[in-house]
Amino acid sequence: MPDRLAPSAASPSPPTSAVPHAPRWRRSSRSTGMNNCVETALLGGAALAVRDSKDVDRPPLRFSAAAWNTFLDGLGPHGAGPRRFS
């Protein structure tokens, strides 16, 4: 996925779990409360973090706005629930 954020060769970047501030994690309103979902958080620099609600200690995946929106587009008309961001 070319739009997935990658470390810059010019300067080392912190691990994907390290973010400059505590992200505000959001869970789907369709979640049943049994931790069977993913959570998302907006990060600075037009990036989105995604983590498994069952394993919040693992590093989250980070995506650019373009990569996330491409993923949502791929869900088709039935996947219109998630919000796009830019």
PDB file of N, CA, C and O in Angstrom:
ATOM      1  N   MET A   1       0.849  -1.168   0.000  1.00  0.00           N
ATOM      2  CA  MET A   1       0.000   0.000   0.000  1.00  0.00           C
ATOM      3  C   MET A   1       0.899   1.237   0.000  1.00  0.00           C
ATOM      4  O   MET A   1       1.488   1.559   1.013  1.00  0.00           O
ATOM      5  N   PRO A   2       1.041   1.953  -1.099  1.00  0.00           N
ATOM      6  CA  PRO A   2       1.989   3.051  -1.179  1.00  0.00           C
ATOM      7  C   PRO A   2       1.651   4.221  -0.276  1.00  0.00           C
ATOM      8  O   PRO A   2       2.533   4.957   0.105  1.00  0.00           O
ATOM      9  N   ASP A   3       0.393   4.428   0.096  1.00  0.00           N
ATOM     10  CA  ASP A   3       0.032   5.557   0.936  1.00  0.00           C
ATOM     11  C   ASP A   3       0.188   5.264   2.420  1.00  0.00           C
ATOM     12  O   ASP A   3      -0.025   6.131   3.240  1.00  0.00           O
ATOM     13  N   ARG A   4       0.544   4.045   2.768  1.00  0.00           N
ATOM     14  CA  ARG A   4       0.756   3.716   4.172  1.00  0.00           C
ATOM     15  C   ARG A   4       1.958   4.492   4.651  1.00  0.00           C
ATOM     16  O   ARG A   4       2.974   4.585   3.974  1.00  0.00           O
ATOM     17  N   LEU A   5       1.887   5.074   5.806  1.00  0.00           N
ATOM     18  CA  LEU A   5       2.980   5.889   6.309  1.00  0.00           C
ATOM     19  C   LEU A   5       4.201   5.025   6.569  1.00  0.00           C
ATOM     20  O   LEU A   5       4.110   3.962   7.156  1.00  0.00           O
ATOM     21  N   ALA A   6       5.334   5.487   6.126  1.00  0.00           N
ATOM     22  CA  ALA A   6       6.581   4.764   6.316  1.00  0.00           C
ATOM     23  C   ALA A   6       7.576   5.696   6.994  1.00  0.00           C
ATOM     24  O   ALA A   6       7.497   6.913   6.844  1.00  0.00           O
ATOM     25  N   PRO A   7       8.519   5.131   7.739  1.00  0.00           N
ATOM     26  CA  PRO A   7       9.528   5.978   8.384  1.00  0.00           C
ATOM     27  C   PRO A   7      10.339   6.739   7.353  1.00  0.00           C
ATOM     28  O   PRO A   7      10.630   6.228   6.279  1.00  0.00           O
ATOM     29  N   SER A   8      10.688   7.932   7.683  1.00  0.00           N
ATOM     30  CA  SER A   8      11.517   8.751   6.810  1.00  0.00           C
ATOM     31  C   SER A   8      12.953   8.275   6.896  1.00  0.00           C
ATOM     32  O   SER A   8      13.462   7.981   7.972  1.00  0.00           O
ATOM     33  N   ALA A   9      13.622   8.199   5.749  1.00  0.00           N
ATOM     34  CA  ALA A   9      15.019   7.778   5.732  1.00  0.00           C
ATOM     35  C   ALA A   9      15.919   8.861   6.314  1.00  0.00           C
ATOM     36  O   ALA A   9      16.991   8.589   6.821  1.00  0.00           O
ATOM     37  N   ALA A  10      15.479  10.117   6.265  1.00  0.00           N
ATOM     38  CA  ALA A  10      16.291  11.230   6.738  1.00  0.00           C
ATOM     39  C   ALA A  10      16.385  11.272   8.261  1.00  0.00           C
ATOM     40  O   ALA A  10      17.414  11.621   8.814  1.00  0.00           O
ATOM     41  N   SER A  11      15.322  10.939   8.948  1.00  0.00           N
ATOM     42  CA  SER A  11      15.357  10.977  10.403  1.00  0.00           C
ATOM     43  C   SER A  11      14.617   9.771  10.955  1.00  0.00           C
ATOM     44  O   SER A  11      13.554   9.407  10.464  1.00  0.00           O
ATOM     45  N   PRO A  12      15.199   9.146  11.966  1.00  0.00           N
ATOM     46  CA  PRO A  12      14.513   7.982  12.535  1.00  0.00           C
ATOM     47  C   PRO A  12      13.207   8.409  13.187  1.00  0.00           C
ATOM     48  O   PRO A  12      13.120   9.477  13.782  1.00  0.00           O
ATOM     49  N   SER A  13      12.187   7.586  13.037  1.00  0.00           N
ATOM     50  CA  SER A  13      10.897   7.924  13.623  1.00  0.00           C
ATOM     51  C   SER A  13      10.630   7.013  14.804  1.00  0.00           C
ATOM     52  O   SER A  13      11.180   5.911  14.884  1.00  0.00           O
ATOM     53  N   PRO A  14       9.792   7.462  15.744  1.00  0.00           N
ATOM     54  CA  PRO A  14       9.481   6.623  16.890  1.00  0.00           C
ATOM     55  C   PRO A  14       8.649   5.425  16.458  1.00  0.00           C
ATOM     56  O   PRO A  14       8.108   5.405  15.352  1.00  0.00           O
ATOM     57  N   PRO A  15       8.547   4.407  17.300  1.00  0.00           N
ATOM     58  CA  PRO A  15       7.701   3.255  16.959  1.00  0.00           C
ATOM     59  C   PRO A  15       6.277   3.706  16.662  1.00  0.00           C
ATOM     60  O   PRO A  15       5.841   4.759  17.135  1.00  0.00           O
ATOM     61  N   THR A  16       5.539   2.886  15.899  1.00  0.00           N
ATOM     62  CA  THR A  16       4.191   3.285  15.504  1.00  0.00           C
ATOM     63  C   THR A  16       3.286   3.501  16.697  1.00  0.00           C
ATOM     64  O   THR A  16       2.305   4.220  16.604  1.00  0.00           O
ATOM     65  N   SER A  17       3.599   2.909  17.845  1.00  0.00           N
ATOM     66  CA  SER A  17       2.748   3.106  19.012  1.00  0.00           C
ATOM     67  C   SER A  17       3.036   4.437  19.694  1.00  0.00           C
ATOM     68  O   SER A  17       2.254   4.894  20.505  1.00  0.00           O
ATOM     69  N   ALA A  18       4.183   5.047  19.399  1.00  0.00           N
ATOM     70  CA  ALA A  18       4.537   6.307  20.038  1.00  0.00           C
ATOM     71  C   ALA A  18       3.929   7.467  19.267  1.00  0.00           C
ATOM     72  O   ALA A  18       4.180   7.641  18.092  1.00  0.00           O
ATOM     73  N   VAL A  19       3.126   8.235  19.915  1.00  0.00           N
ATOM     74  CA  VAL A  19       2.534   9.419  19.328  1.00  0.00           C
ATOM     75  C   VAL A  19       2.787  10.575  20.277  1.00  0.00           C
ATOM     76  O   VAL A  19       2.918  10.371  21.487  1.00  0.00           O
ATOM     77  N   PRO A  20       2.880  11.804  19.781  1.00  0.00           N
ATOM     78  CA  PRO A  20       3.240  12.927  20.638  1.00  0.00           C
ATOM     79  C   PRO A  20       2.197  13.260  21.703  1.00  0.00           C
ATOM     80  O   PRO A  20       2.495  13.918  22.662  1.00  0.00           O
ATOM     81  N   HIS A  21       1.007  12.812  21.567  1.00  0.00           N
ATOM     82  CA  HIS A  21      -0.046  13.077  22.546  1.00  0.00           C
ATOM     83  C   HIS A  21      -0.889  11.814  22.698  1.00  0.00           C
ATOM     84  O   HIS A  21      -0.815  10.909  21.877  1.00  0.00           O
ATOM     85  N   ALA A  22      -1.637  11.766  23.745  1.00  0.00           N
ATOM     86  CA  ALA A  22      -2.512  10.604  23.940  1.00  0.00           C
ATOM     87  C   ALA A  22      -3.680  10.712  22.959  1.00  0.00           C
ATOM     88  O   ALA A  22      -4.464  11.651  23.035  1.00  0.00           O
ATOM     89  N   PRO A  23      -3.783   9.769  22.031  1.00  0.00           N
ATOM     90  CA  PRO A  23      -4.871   9.862  21.044  1.00  0.00           C
ATOM     91  C   PRO A  23      -6.226   9.604  21.695  1.00  0.00           C
ATOM     92  O   PRO A  23      -6.329   8.917  22.711  1.00  0.00           O
ATOM     93  N   ARG A  24      -7.242  10.171  21.113  1.00  0.00           N
ATOM     94  CA  ARG A  24      -8.616   9.954  21.570  1.00  0.00           C
ATOM     95  C   ARG A  24      -9.185   8.822  20.720  1.00  0.00           C
ATOM     96  O   ARG A  24      -9.536   9.013  19.554  1.00  0.00           O
ATOM     97  N   TRP A  25      -9.263   7.628  21.298  1.00  0.00           N
ATOM     98  CA  TRP A  25      -9.729   6.456  20.576  1.00  0.00           C
ATOM     99  C   TRP A  25     -11.236   6.454  20.502  1.00  0.00           C
ATOM    100  O   TRP A  25     -11.921   6.742  21.478  1.00  0.00           O
ATOM    101  N   ARG A  26     -11.746   6.130  19.322  1.00  0.00           N
ATOM    102  CA  ARG A  26     -13.196   6.059  19.089  1.00  0.00           C
ATOM    103  C   ARG A  26     -13.557   4.648  18.664  1.00  0.00           C
ATOM    104  O   ARG A  26     -12.882   4.048  17.852  1.00  0.00           O
ATOM    105  N   ARG A  27     -14.649   4.170  19.203  1.00  0.00           N
ATOM    106  CA  ARG A  27     -15.144   2.832  18.885  1.00  0.00           C
ATOM    107  C   ARG A  27     -16.445   2.979  18.111  1.00  0.00           C
ATOM    108  O   ARG A  27     -17.214   3.905  18.334  1.00  0.00           O
ATOM    109  N   SER A  28     -16.712   2.061  17.250  1.00  0.00           N
ATOM    110  CA  SER A  28     -17.930   2.085  16.459  1.00  0.00           C
ATOM    111  C   SER A  28     -19.162   2.119  17.357  1.00  0.00           C
ATOM    112  O   SER A  28     -19.220   1.437  18.376  1.00  0.00           O
ATOM    113  N   SER A  29     -20.147   2.897  16.946  1.00  0.00           N
ATOM    114  CA  SER A  29     -21.416   2.928  17.689  1.00  0.00           C
ATOM    115  C   SER A  29     -22.156   1.606  17.543  1.00  0.00           C
ATOM    116  O   SER A  29     -23.089   1.333  18.286  1.00  0.00           O
ATOM    117  N   ARG A  30     -21.734   0.779  16.601  1.00  0.00           N
ATOM    118  CA  ARG A  30     -22.362  -0.537  16.399  1.00  0.00           C
ATOM    119  C   ARG A  30     -21.675  -1.638  17.209  1.00  0.00           C
ATOM    120  O   ARG A  30     -22.045  -2.802  17.122  1.00  0.00           O
ATOM    121  N   SER A  31     -20.691  -1.257  17.988  1.00  0.00           N
ATOM    122  CA  SER A  31     -19.988  -2.236  18.814  1.00  0.00           C
ATOM    123  C   SER A  31     -20.940  -2.793  19.868  1.00  0.00           C
ATOM    124  O   SER A  31     -21.736  -2.064  20.456  1.00  0.00           O
ATOM    125  N   THR A  32     -20.807  -4.082  20.145  1.00  0.00           N
ATOM    126  CA  THR A  32     -21.694  -4.724  21.116  1.00  0.00           C
ATOM    127  C   THR A  32     -21.172  -4.596  22.539  1.00  0.00           C
ATOM    128  O   THR A  32     -21.808  -5.067  23.466  1.00  0.00           O
ATOM    129  N   GLY A  33     -20.016  -3.992  22.737  1.00  0.00           N
ATOM    130  CA  GLY A  33     -19.453  -3.868  24.064  1.00  0.00           C
ATOM    131  C   GLY A  33     -18.649  -5.082  24.486  1.00  0.00           C
ATOM    132  O   GLY A  33     -18.192  -5.172  25.617  1.00  0.00           O
ATOM    133  N   MET A  34     -18.461  -6.041  23.585  1.00  0.00           N
ATOM    134  CA  MET A  34     -17.699  -7.243  23.904  1.00  0.00           C
ATOM    135  C   MET A  34     -16.278  -7.166  23.351  1.00  0.00           C
ATOM    136  O   MET A  34     -15.593  -8.172  23.234  1.00  0.00           O
ATOM    137  N   ASN A  35     -15.843  -5.969  23.001  1.00  0.00           N
ATOM    138  CA  ASN A  35     -14.501  -5.734  22.452  1.00  0.00           C
ATOM    139  C   ASN A  35     -14.240  -6.479  21.157  1.00  0.00           C
ATOM    140  O   ASN A  35     -13.119  -6.890  20.880  1.00  0.00           O
ATOM    141  N   ASN A  36     -15.246  -6.651  20.340  1.00  0.00           N
ATOM    142  CA  ASN A  36     -15.094  -7.293  19.035  1.00  0.00           C
ATOM    143  C   ASN A  36     -15.093  -6.248  17.944  1.00  0.00           C
ATOM    144  O   ASN A  36     -15.900  -6.298  17.025  1.00  0.00           O
ATOM    145  N   CYS A  37     -14.220  -5.285  18.059  1.00  0.00           N
ATOM    146  CA  CYS A  37     -14.204  -4.226  17.046  1.00  0.00           C
ATOM    147  C   CYS A  37     -12.812  -3.616  16.973  1.00  0.00           C
ATOM    148  O   CYS A  37     -11.911  -3.991  17.708  1.00  0.00           O
ATOM    149  N   VAL A  38     -12.680  -2.668  16.096  1.00  0.00           N
ATOM    150  CA  VAL A  38     -11.462  -1.882  16.025  1.00  0.00           C
ATOM    151  C   VAL A  38     -11.785  -0.485  16.526  1.00  0.00           C
ATOM    152  O   VAL A  38     -12.938  -0.060  16.539  1.00  0.00           O
ATOM    153  N   GLU A  39     -10.746   0.208  16.946  1.00  0.00           N
ATOM    154  CA  GLU A  39     -10.884   1.590  17.384  1.00  0.00           C
ATOM    155  C   GLU A  39     -10.005   2.447  16.495  1.00  0.00           C
ATOM    156  O   GLU A  39      -8.967   1.986  16.011  1.00  0.00           O
ATOM    157  N   THR A  40     -10.403   3.679  16.280  1.00  0.00           N
ATOM    158  CA  THR A  40      -9.630   4.595  15.461  1.00  0.00           C
ATOM    159  C   THR A  40      -9.334   5.867  16.247  1.00  0.00           C
ATOM    160  O   THR A  40     -10.069   6.228  17.163  1.00  0.00           O
ATOM    161  N   ALA A  41      -8.256   6.524  15.878  1.00  0.00           N
ATOM    162  CA  ALA A  41      -7.891   7.797  16.493  1.00  0.00           C
ATOM    163  C   ALA A  41      -7.232   8.661  15.430  1.00  0.00           C
ATOM    164  O   ALA A  41      -6.398   8.179  14.656  1.00  0.00           O
ATOM    165  N   LEU A  42      -7.610   9.922  15.385  1.00  0.00           N
ATOM    166  CA  LEU A  42      -6.957  10.868  14.484  1.00  0.00           C
ATOM    167  C   LEU A  42      -5.631  11.270  15.093  1.00  0.00           C
ATOM    168  O   LEU A  42      -5.536  11.543  16.288  1.00  0.00           O
ATOM    169  N   LEU A  43      -4.604  11.301  14.268  1.00  0.00           N
ATOM    170  CA  LEU A  43      -3.276  11.717  14.691  1.00  0.00           C
ATOM    171  C   LEU A  43      -2.920  12.993  13.953  1.00  0.00           C
ATOM    172  O   LEU A  43      -3.534  13.327  12.948  1.00  0.00           O
ATOM    173  N   GLY A  44      -1.941  13.685  14.411  1.00  0.00           N
ATOM    174  CA  GLY A  44      -1.495  14.878  13.707  1.00  0.00           C
ATOM    175  C   GLY A  44      -0.945  14.532  12.334  1.00  0.00           C
ATOM    176  O   GLY A  44      -0.546  13.398  12.082  1.00  0.00           O
ATOM    177  N   GLY A  45      -0.929  15.484  11.449  1.00  0.00           N
ATOM    178  CA  GLY A  45      -0.370  15.271  10.120  1.00  0.00           C
ATOM    179  C   GLY A  45      -1.240  14.446   9.202  1.00  0.00           C
ATOM    180  O   GLY A  45      -0.743  13.712   8.371  1.00  0.00           O
ATOM    181  N   ALA A  46      -2.544  14.532   9.341  1.00  0.00           N
ATOM    182  CA  ALA A  46      -3.496  13.814   8.477  1.00  0.00           C
ATOM    183  C   ALA A  46      -3.252  12.313   8.489  1.00  0.00           C
ATOM    184  O   ALA A  46      -3.188  11.668   7.457  1.00  0.00           O
ATOM    185  N   ALA A  47      -3.092  11.766   9.673  1.00  0.00           N
ATOM    186  CA  ALA A  47      -2.890  10.325   9.816  1.00  0.00           C
ATOM    187  C   ALA A  47      -3.965   9.759  10.739  1.00  0.00           C
ATOM    188  O   ALA A  47      -4.510  10.468  11.586  1.00  0.00           O
ATOM    189  N   LEU A  48      -4.239   8.482  10.555  1.00  0.00           N
ATOM    190  CA  LEU A  48      -5.237   7.788  11.357  1.00  0.00           C
ATOM    191  C   LEU A  48      -4.581   6.546  11.941  1.00  0.00           C
ATOM    192  O   LEU A  48      -3.855   5.834  11.249  1.00  0.00           O
ATOM    193  N   ALA A  49      -4.845   6.289  13.218  1.00  0.00           N
ATOM    194  CA  ALA A  49      -4.360   5.073  13.867  1.00  0.00           C
ATOM    195  C   ALA A  49      -5.537   4.129  14.048  1.00  0.00           C
ATOM    196  O   ALA A  49      -6.652   4.561  14.339  1.00  0.00           O
ATOM    197  N   VAL A  50      -5.281   2.835  13.876  1.00  0.00           N
ATOM    198  CA  VAL A  50      -6.309   1.803  14.020  1.00  0.00           C
ATOM    199  C   VAL A  50      -5.745   0.714  14.925  1.00  0.00           C
ATOM    200  O   VAL A  50      -4.607   0.280  14.738  1.00  0.00           O
ATOM    201  N   ARG A  51      -6.547   0.300  15.920  1.00  0.00           N
ATOM    202  CA  ARG A  51      -6.089  -0.774  16.806  1.00  0.00           C
ATOM    203  C   ARG A  51      -7.226  -1.743  17.099  1.00  0.00           C
ATOM    204  O   ARG A  51      -8.399  -1.417  16.969  1.00  0.00           O
ATOM    205  N   ASP A  52      -6.850  -2.914  17.544  1.00  0.00           N
ATOM    206  CA  ASP A  52      -7.787  -3.962  17.928  1.00  0.00           C
ATOM    207  C   ASP A  52      -8.212  -3.695  19.368  1.00  0.00           C
ATOM    208  O   ASP A  52      -7.368  -3.604  20.262  1.00  0.00           O
ATOM    209  N   SER A  53      -9.505  -3.592  19.618  1.00  0.00           N
ATOM    210  CA  SER A  53      -9.984  -3.278  20.958  1.00  0.00           C
ATOM    211  C   SER A  53      -9.709  -4.400  21.952  1.00  0.00           C
ATOM    212  O   SER A  53      -9.741  -4.179  23.159  1.00  0.00           O
ATOM    213  N   LYS A  54      -9.423  -5.600  21.462  1.00  0.00           N
ATOM    214  CA  LYS A  54      -9.107  -6.718  22.351  1.00  0.00           C
ATOM    215  C   LYS A  54      -7.643  -6.712  22.773  1.00  0.00           C
ATOM    216  O   LYS A  54      -7.275  -7.399  23.709  1.00  0.00           O
ATOM    217  N   ASP A  55      -6.812  -5.943  22.086  1.00  0.00           N
ATOM    218  CA  ASP A  55      -5.373  -5.969  22.345  1.00  0.00           C
ATOM    219  C   ASP A  55      -4.800  -4.562  22.220  1.00  0.00           C
ATOM    220  O   ASP A  55      -4.010  -4.275  21.319  1.00  0.00           O
ATOM    221  N   VAL A  56      -5.208  -3.681  23.121  1.00  0.00           N
ATOM    222  CA  VAL A  56      -4.849  -2.265  23.012  1.00  0.00           C
ATOM    223  C   VAL A  56      -3.382  -1.985  23.337  1.00  0.00           C
ATOM    224  O   VAL A  56      -2.908  -0.879  23.096  1.00  0.00           O
ATOM    225  N   ASP A  57      -2.667  -2.962  23.871  1.00  0.00           N
ATOM    226  CA  ASP A  57      -1.253  -2.750  24.180  1.00  0.00           C
ATOM    227  C   ASP A  57      -0.344  -2.952  22.973  1.00  0.00           C
ATOM    228  O   ASP A  57       0.818  -2.559  23.002  1.00  0.00           O
ATOM    229  N   ARG A  58      -0.858  -3.562  21.920  1.00  0.00           N
ATOM    230  CA  ARG A  58      -0.067  -3.717  20.695  1.00  0.00           C
ATOM    231  C   ARG A  58       0.004  -2.383  19.969  1.00  0.00           C
ATOM    232  O   ARG A  58      -0.910  -1.574  20.054  1.00  0.00           O
ATOM    233  N   PRO A  59       1.056  -2.148  19.212  1.00  0.00           N
ATOM    234  CA  PRO A  59       1.150  -0.895  18.464  1.00  0.00           C
ATOM    235  C   PRO A  59       0.011  -0.785  17.441  1.00  0.00           C
ATOM    236  O   PRO A  59      -0.330  -1.774  16.788  1.00  0.00           O
ATOM    237  N   PRO A  60      -0.573   0.392  17.304  1.00  0.00           N
ATOM    238  CA  PRO A  60      -1.642   0.563  16.307  1.00  0.00           C
ATOM    239  C   PRO A  60      -1.061   0.633  14.900  1.00  0.00           C
ATOM    240  O   PRO A  60       0.120   0.921  14.709  1.00  0.00           O
ATOM    241  N   LEU A  61      -1.905   0.372  13.934  1.00  0.00           N
ATOM    242  CA  LEU A  61      -1.546   0.589  12.533  1.00  0.00           C
ATOM    243  C   LEU A  61      -1.791   2.054  12.234  1.00  0.00           C
ATOM    244  O   LEU A  61      -2.772   2.637  12.699  1.00  0.00           O
ATOM    245  N   ARG A  62      -0.934   2.645  11.428  1.00  0.00           N
ATOM    246  CA  ARG A  62      -1.099   4.058  11.066  1.00  0.00           C
ATOM    247  C   ARG A  62      -1.286   4.158   9.563  1.00  0.00           C
ATOM    248  O   ARG A  62      -0.567   3.523   8.796  1.00  0.00           O
ATOM    249  N   PHE A  63      -2.255   4.965   9.151  1.00  0.00           N
ATOM    250  CA  PHE A  63      -2.574   5.151   7.740  1.00  0.00           C
ATOM    251  C   PHE A  63      -2.672   6.629   7.423  1.00  0.00           C
ATOM    252  O   PHE A  63      -3.114   7.429   8.243  1.00  0.00           O
ATOM    253  N   SER A  64      -2.307   6.971   6.197  1.00  0.00           N
ATOM    254  CA  SER A  64      -2.534   8.332   5.716  1.00  0.00           C
ATOM    255  C   SER A  64      -4.019   8.483   5.396  1.00  0.00           C
ATOM    256  O   SER A  64      -4.746   7.494   5.257  1.00  0.00           O
ATOM    257  N   ALA A  65      -4.459   9.725   5.246  1.00  0.00           N
ATOM    258  CA  ALA A  65      -5.856   9.978   4.884  1.00  0.00           C
ATOM    259  C   ALA A  65      -6.182   9.316   3.550  1.00  0.00           C
ATOM    260  O   ALA A  65      -7.239   8.697   3.394  1.00  0.00           O
ATOM    261  N   ALA A  66      -5.276   9.402   2.590  1.00  0.00           N
ATOM    262  CA  ALA A  66      -5.523   8.818   1.267  1.00  0.00           C
ATOM    263  C   ALA A  66      -5.677   7.303   1.356  1.00  0.00           C
ATOM    264  O   ALA A  66      -6.573   6.719   0.735  1.00  0.00           O
ATOM    265  N   ALA A  67      -4.813   6.642   2.145  1.00  0.00           N
ATOM    266  CA  ALA A  67      -4.898   5.185   2.268  1.00  0.00           C
ATOM    267  C   ALA A  67      -6.198   4.763   2.952  1.00  0.00           C
ATOM    268  O   ALA A  67      -6.845   3.808   2.523  1.00  0.00           O
ATOM    269  N   TRP A  68      -6.591   5.466   4.009  1.00  0.00           N
ATOM    270  CA  TRP A  68      -7.825   5.117   4.722  1.00  0.00           C
ATOM    271  C   TRP A  68      -9.042   5.321   3.821  1.00  0.00           C
ATOM    272  O   TRP A  68      -9.934   4.477   3.764  1.00  0.00           O
ATOM    273  N   ASN A  69      -9.084   6.428   3.116  1.00  0.00           N
ATOM    274  CA  ASN A  69     -10.223   6.703   2.242  1.00  0.00           C
ATOM    275  C   ASN A  69     -10.290   5.699   1.090  1.00  0.00           C
ATOM    276  O   ASN A  69     -11.384   5.302   0.677  1.00  0.00           O
ATOM    277  N   THR A  70      -9.147   5.256   0.591  1.00  0.00           N
ATOM    278  CA  THR A  70      -9.132   4.220  -0.442  1.00  0.00           C
ATOM    279  C   THR A  70      -9.704   2.918   0.113  1.00  0.00           C
ATOM    280  O   THR A  70     -10.477   2.231  -0.549  1.00  0.00           O
ATOM    281  N   PHE A  71      -9.339   2.579   1.346  1.00  0.00           N
ATOM    282  CA  PHE A  71      -9.894   1.398   1.998  1.00  0.00           C
ATOM    283  C   PHE A  71     -11.419   1.509   2.102  1.00  0.00           C
ATOM    284  O   PHE A  71     -12.151   0.580   1.766  1.00  0.00           O
ATOM    285  N   LEU A  72     -11.916   2.659   2.550  1.00  0.00           N
ATOM    286  CA  LEU A  72     -13.363   2.838   2.682  1.00  0.00           C
ATOM    287  C   LEU A  72     -14.060   2.745   1.330  1.00  0.00           C
ATOM    288  O   LEU A  72     -15.134   2.146   1.222  1.00  0.00           O
ATOM    289  N   ASP A  73     -13.452   3.313   0.294  1.00  0.00           N
ATOM    290  CA  ASP A  73     -14.031   3.225  -1.051  1.00  0.00           C
ATOM    291  C   ASP A  73     -14.132   1.771  -1.499  1.00  0.00           C
ATOM    292  O   ASP A  73     -15.076   1.371  -2.174  1.00  0.00           O
ATOM    293  N   GLY A  74     -13.156   0.961  -1.113  1.00  0.00           N
ATOM    294  CA  GLY A  74     -13.152  -0.446  -1.481  1.00  0.00           C
ATOM    295  C   GLY A  74     -14.238  -1.260  -0.800  1.00  0.00           C
ATOM    296  O   GLY A  74     -14.557  -2.362  -1.245  1.00  0.00           O
ATOM    297  N   LEU A  75     -14.816  -0.733   0.273  1.00  0.00           N
ATOM    298  CA  LEU A  75     -15.903  -1.443   0.953  1.00  0.00           C
ATOM    299  C   LEU A  75     -17.190  -1.418   0.148  1.00  0.00           C
ATOM    300  O   LEU A  75     -18.084  -2.207   0.410  1.00  0.00           O
ATOM    301  N   GLY A  76     -17.266  -0.521  -0.807  1.00  0.00           N
ATOM    302  CA  GLY A  76     -18.457  -0.439  -1.648  1.00  0.00           C
ATOM    303  C   GLY A  76     -19.598   0.287  -0.957  1.00  0.00           C
ATOM    304  O   GLY A  76     -19.443   0.844   0.121  1.00  0.00           O
ATOM    305  N   PRO A  77     -20.779   0.272  -1.560  1.00  0.00           N
ATOM    306  CA  PRO A  77     -21.911   1.046  -1.032  1.00  0.00           C
ATOM    307  C   PRO A  77     -22.385   0.562   0.340  1.00  0.00           C
ATOM    308  O   PRO A  77     -22.937   1.326   1.109  1.00  0.00           O
ATOM    309  N   HIS A  78     -22.145  -0.698   0.676  1.00  0.00           N
ATOM    310  CA  HIS A  78     -22.594  -1.199   1.973  1.00  0.00           C
ATOM    311  C   HIS A  78     -21.634  -0.836   3.092  1.00  0.00           C
ATOM    312  O   HIS A  78     -21.951  -1.013   4.254  1.00  0.00           O
ATOM    313  N   GLY A  79     -20.491  -0.329   2.753  1.00  0.00           N
ATOM    314  CA  GLY A  79     -19.507   0.056   3.764  1.00  0.00           C
ATOM    315  C   GLY A  79     -19.450   1.548   3.988  1.00  0.00           C
ATOM    316  O   GLY A  79     -18.448   2.071   4.406  1.00  0.00           O
ATOM    317  N   ALA A  80     -20.528   2.245   3.694  1.00  0.00           N
ATOM    318  CA  ALA A  80     -20.534   3.711   3.765  1.00  0.00           C
ATOM    319  C   ALA A  80     -20.583   4.242   5.198  1.00  0.00           C
ATOM    320  O   ALA A  80     -20.521   5.433   5.401  1.00  0.00           O
ATOM    321  N   GLY A  81     -20.654   3.385   6.185  1.00  0.00           N
ATOM    322  CA  GLY A  81     -20.763   3.826   7.568  1.00  0.00           C
ATOM    323  C   GLY A  81     -19.545   4.551   8.098  1.00  0.00           C
ATOM    324  O   GLY A  81     -19.671   5.568   8.750  1.00  0.00           O
ATOM    325  N   PRO A  82     -18.303   4.055   7.871  1.00  0.00           N
ATOM    326  CA  PRO A  82     -17.126   4.733   8.433  1.00  0.00           C
ATOM    327  C   PRO A  82     -16.959   6.120   7.855  1.00  0.00           C
ATOM    328  O   PRO A  82     -17.280   6.370   6.698  1.00  0.00           O
ATOM    329  N   ARG A  83     -16.458   7.001   8.660  1.00  0.00           N
ATOM    330  CA  ARG A  83     -16.243   8.389   8.210  1.00  0.00           C
ATOM    331  C   ARG A  83     -14.960   8.499   7.417  1.00  0.00           C
ATOM    332  O   ARG A  83     -13.954   7.902   7.745  1.00  0.00           O
ATOM    333  N   ARG A  84     -15.015   9.310   6.397  1.00  0.00           N
ATOM    334  CA  ARG A  84     -13.825   9.655   5.639  1.00  0.00           C
ATOM    335  C   ARG A  84     -13.152  10.803   6.371  1.00  0.00           C
ATOM    336  O   ARG A  84     -13.771  11.519   7.132  1.00  0.00           O
ATOM    337  N   PHE A  85     -11.892  10.965   6.155  1.00  0.00           N
ATOM    338  CA  PHE A  85     -11.222  12.123   6.733  1.00  0.00           C
ATOM    339  C   PHE A  85     -10.174  12.631   5.777  1.00  0.00           C
ATOM    340  O   PHE A  85      -9.771  11.965   4.846  1.00  0.00           O
ATOM    341  N   SER A  86      -9.763  13.874   6.018  1.00  0.00           N
ATOM    342  CA  SER A  86      -8.728  14.490   5.177  1.00  0.00           C
ATOM    343  C   SER A  86      -7.832  15.341   6.020  1.00  0.00           C
ATOM    344  O   SER A  86      -8.075  15.598   7.153  1.00  0.00           O
TER     345      SER A  86
END
